[in-house]
Coordinates of C-alpha atoms in Angstrom, one line a residue:
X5 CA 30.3 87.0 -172.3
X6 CA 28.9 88.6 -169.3
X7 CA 26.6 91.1 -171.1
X8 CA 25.5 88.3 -173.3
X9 CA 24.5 86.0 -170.2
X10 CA 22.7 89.0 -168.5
X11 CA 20.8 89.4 -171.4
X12 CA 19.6 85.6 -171.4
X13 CA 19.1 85.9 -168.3
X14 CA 16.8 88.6 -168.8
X15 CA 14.5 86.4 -171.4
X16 CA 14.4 83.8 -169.5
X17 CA 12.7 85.7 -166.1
X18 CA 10.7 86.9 -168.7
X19 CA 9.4 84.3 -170.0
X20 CA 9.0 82.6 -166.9
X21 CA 6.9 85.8 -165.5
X22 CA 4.4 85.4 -168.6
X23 CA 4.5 81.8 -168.2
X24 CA 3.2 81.8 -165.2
X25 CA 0.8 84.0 -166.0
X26 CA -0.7 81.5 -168.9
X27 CA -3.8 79.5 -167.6
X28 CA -5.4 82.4 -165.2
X29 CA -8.7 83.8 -165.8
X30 CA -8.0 87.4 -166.4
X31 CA -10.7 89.1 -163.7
X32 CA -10.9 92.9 -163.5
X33 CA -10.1 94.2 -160.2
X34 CA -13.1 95.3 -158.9
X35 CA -16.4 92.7 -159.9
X36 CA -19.4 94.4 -159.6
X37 CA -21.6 91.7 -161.0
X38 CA -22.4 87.7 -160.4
X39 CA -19.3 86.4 -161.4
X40 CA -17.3 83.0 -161.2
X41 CA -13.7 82.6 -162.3
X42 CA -11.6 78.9 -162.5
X43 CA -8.4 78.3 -162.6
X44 CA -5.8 75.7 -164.7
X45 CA -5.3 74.0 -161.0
X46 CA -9.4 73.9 -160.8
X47 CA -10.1 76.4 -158.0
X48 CA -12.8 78.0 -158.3
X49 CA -13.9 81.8 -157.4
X50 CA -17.2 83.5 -157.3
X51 CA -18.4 86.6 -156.4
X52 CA -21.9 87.1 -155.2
X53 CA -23.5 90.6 -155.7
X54 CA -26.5 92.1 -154.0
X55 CA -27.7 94.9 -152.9
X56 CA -26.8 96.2 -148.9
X57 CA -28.8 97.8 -146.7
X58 CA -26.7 99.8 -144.3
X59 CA -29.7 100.1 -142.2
X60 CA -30.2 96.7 -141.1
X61 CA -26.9 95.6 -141.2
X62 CA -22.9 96.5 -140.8
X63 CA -20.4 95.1 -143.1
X64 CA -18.7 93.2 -140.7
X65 CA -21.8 91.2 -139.3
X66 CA -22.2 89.8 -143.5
X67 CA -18.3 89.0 -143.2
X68 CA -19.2 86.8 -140.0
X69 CA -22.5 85.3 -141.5
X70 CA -20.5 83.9 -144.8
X71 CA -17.6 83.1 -142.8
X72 CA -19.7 81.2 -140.3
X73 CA -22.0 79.2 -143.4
X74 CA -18.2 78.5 -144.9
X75 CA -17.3 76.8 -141.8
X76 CA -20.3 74.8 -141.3
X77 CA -19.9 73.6 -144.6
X78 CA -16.6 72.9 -144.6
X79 CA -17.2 70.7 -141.0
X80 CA -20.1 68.5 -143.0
X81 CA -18.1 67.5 -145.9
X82 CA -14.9 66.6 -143.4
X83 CA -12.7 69.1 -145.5
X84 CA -11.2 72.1 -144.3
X85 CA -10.6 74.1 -146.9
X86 CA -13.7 73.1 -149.8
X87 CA -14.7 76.9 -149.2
X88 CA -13.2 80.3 -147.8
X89 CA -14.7 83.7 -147.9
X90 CA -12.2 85.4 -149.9
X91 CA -13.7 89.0 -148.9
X92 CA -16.5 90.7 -148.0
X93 CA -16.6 94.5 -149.6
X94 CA -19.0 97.2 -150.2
X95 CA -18.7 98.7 -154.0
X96 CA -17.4 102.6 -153.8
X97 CA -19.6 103.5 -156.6
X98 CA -22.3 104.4 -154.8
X99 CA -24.6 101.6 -155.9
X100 CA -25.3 100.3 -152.6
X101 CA -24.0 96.8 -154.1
X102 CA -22.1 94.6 -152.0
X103 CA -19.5 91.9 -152.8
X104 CA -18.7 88.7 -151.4
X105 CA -16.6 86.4 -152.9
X106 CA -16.0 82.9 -151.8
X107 CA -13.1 80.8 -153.4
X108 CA -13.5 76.9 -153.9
X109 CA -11.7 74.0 -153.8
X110 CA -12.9 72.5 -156.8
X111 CA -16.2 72.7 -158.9
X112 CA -17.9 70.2 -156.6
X113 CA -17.5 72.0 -153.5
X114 CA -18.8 75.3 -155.3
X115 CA -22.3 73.5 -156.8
X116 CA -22.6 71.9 -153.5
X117 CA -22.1 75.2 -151.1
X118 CA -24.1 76.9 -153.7
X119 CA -26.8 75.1 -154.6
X120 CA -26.2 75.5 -158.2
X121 CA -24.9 73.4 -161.2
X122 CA -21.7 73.6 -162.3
X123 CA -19.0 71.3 -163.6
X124 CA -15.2 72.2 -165.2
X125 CA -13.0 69.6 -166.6
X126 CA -12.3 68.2 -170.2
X127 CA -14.7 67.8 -172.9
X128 CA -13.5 63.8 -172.4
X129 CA -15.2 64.0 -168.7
X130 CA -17.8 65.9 -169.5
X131 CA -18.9 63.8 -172.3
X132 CA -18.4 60.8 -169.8
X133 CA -20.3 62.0 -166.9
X134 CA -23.4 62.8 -169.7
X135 CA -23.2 66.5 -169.0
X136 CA -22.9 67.7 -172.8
X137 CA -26.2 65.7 -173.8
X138 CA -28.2 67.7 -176.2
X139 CA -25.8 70.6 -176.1
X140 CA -25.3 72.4 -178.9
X141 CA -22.9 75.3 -179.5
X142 CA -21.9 78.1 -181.8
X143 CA -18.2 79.3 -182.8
X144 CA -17.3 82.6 -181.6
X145 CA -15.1 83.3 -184.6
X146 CA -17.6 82.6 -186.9
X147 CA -21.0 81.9 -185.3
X148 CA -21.2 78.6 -187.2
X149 CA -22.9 75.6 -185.8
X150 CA -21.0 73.3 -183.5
X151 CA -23.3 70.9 -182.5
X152 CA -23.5 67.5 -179.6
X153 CA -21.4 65.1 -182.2
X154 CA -18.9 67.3 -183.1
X155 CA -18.3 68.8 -179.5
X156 CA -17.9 65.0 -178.4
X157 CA -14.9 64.9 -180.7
X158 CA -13.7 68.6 -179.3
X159 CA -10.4 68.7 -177.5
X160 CA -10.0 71.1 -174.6
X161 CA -11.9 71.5 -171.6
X162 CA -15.6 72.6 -170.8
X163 CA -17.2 74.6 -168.6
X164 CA -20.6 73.6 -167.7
X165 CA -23.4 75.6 -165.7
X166 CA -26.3 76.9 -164.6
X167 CA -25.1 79.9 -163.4
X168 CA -26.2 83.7 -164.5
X169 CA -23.4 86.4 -164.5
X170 CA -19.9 86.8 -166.2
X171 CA -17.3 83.6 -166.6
X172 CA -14.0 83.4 -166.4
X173 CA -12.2 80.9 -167.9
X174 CA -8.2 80.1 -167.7
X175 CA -8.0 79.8 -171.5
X176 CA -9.4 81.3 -175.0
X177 CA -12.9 80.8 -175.6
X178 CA -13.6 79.2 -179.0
X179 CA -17.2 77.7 -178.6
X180 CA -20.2 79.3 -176.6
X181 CA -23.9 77.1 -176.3
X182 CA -26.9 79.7 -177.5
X183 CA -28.0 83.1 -175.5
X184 CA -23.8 83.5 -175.0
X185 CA -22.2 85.8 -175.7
X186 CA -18.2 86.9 -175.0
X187 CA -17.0 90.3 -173.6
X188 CA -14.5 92.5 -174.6
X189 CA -12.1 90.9 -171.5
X190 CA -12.7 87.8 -172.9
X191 CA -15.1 86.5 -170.3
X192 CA -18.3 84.6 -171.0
X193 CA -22.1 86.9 -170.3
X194 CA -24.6 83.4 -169.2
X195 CA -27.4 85.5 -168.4
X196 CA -29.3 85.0 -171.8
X197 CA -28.3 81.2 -171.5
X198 CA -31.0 79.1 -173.1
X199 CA -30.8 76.4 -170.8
X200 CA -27.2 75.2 -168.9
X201 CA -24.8 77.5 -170.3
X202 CA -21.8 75.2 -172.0
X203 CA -18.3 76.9 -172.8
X204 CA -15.6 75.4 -174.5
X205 CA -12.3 76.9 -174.4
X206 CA -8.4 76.2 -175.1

């Protein structure tokens, strides 16, 4: 009896462990391009890349500079924790290129820190805030058309924006608007987006 209720046992941390991994954006260690990752609670990641000139500047004064725009930003909109620098690194692979990623609150604090458009919630929302007017997507199975009517009638949840780089989404992408196109990892290339890129995923 014993044996048997180890073995249960066993399944069930098992199946917790890949439970809880369900719903997470699946981001590759290192991100060495524009990048911006949400999860199934609605946080939101993104990793700004540029190039560094060790010249002008040391590592740790950039860390202080975002840190320092976080907090000021964080002190106008009265909440504490809208943005925080997750980390501010130099890429190893001799590109000169460094990251800094920021990790949000929710969508709103990201488009507002950022100054860029971006909105992730159901295609029920989106549809009643007007963000999917004139949207029309493509299936990534298939490439068939999925146009503005038929994405109104979609179930699952969108991710909306203006944003160039790779997207992470905490689901499987079934719909992409035109210029998309999906990776290998299962993320979302924007940067031949014709127009606000749209994603709809499960």
């Amino acid at each position: 009896m014993m044996g048997k209720y180890g073995k249960l046992m066993a399944v069930v941390c098992l199946c917790a462990l890949f439970l809880a991994g369900c719903g997470e954006a699946k981001v590759p260690d290192t991100v060495d391009k524009p990048s911006v990752a949400v999860d199934k609670e609605g946080q939101v990641i993104v990793w700004q890349v540029g190039l560094f000139d060790k010249a002008e500047y040391v590592l740790s004064e950039l860390q202080a500079m975002a840190s320092e725009e976080a907090g000021q930003f964080n002190s106008s909109v009265g909440k504490p924790a809208a943005v925080a620098v997750e980390k501010v690194e130099a890429l190893e692979d001799g590109s000169g290129k460094v990251v800094v990623a920021y990790r949000f609150d929710g969508w709103e604090s990201a488009s507002d820190f950022l100054k860029e458009s971006l909105f992730y919630g159901t295609v029920a929302d989106a549809v009643l805030q007007g963000r999917t007017a004139g949207m029309n997507l493509k299936s990534v199975k298939d490439g068939a058309d999925f146009p503005e009517d038929m994405l109104k009638q979609a179930q699952g949840s969108v991710l909306i924006t203006d944003m160039k780089g790779n997207v992470y989404c905490p689901g499987k992408v079934t719909h992409i608007s035109q210029g998309l196109t999906v990776n290998p990892d299962g993320s979302v290339d924007t940067l031949g987006a014709q127009g606000t890129a749209c994603i709809l995923y499960q």
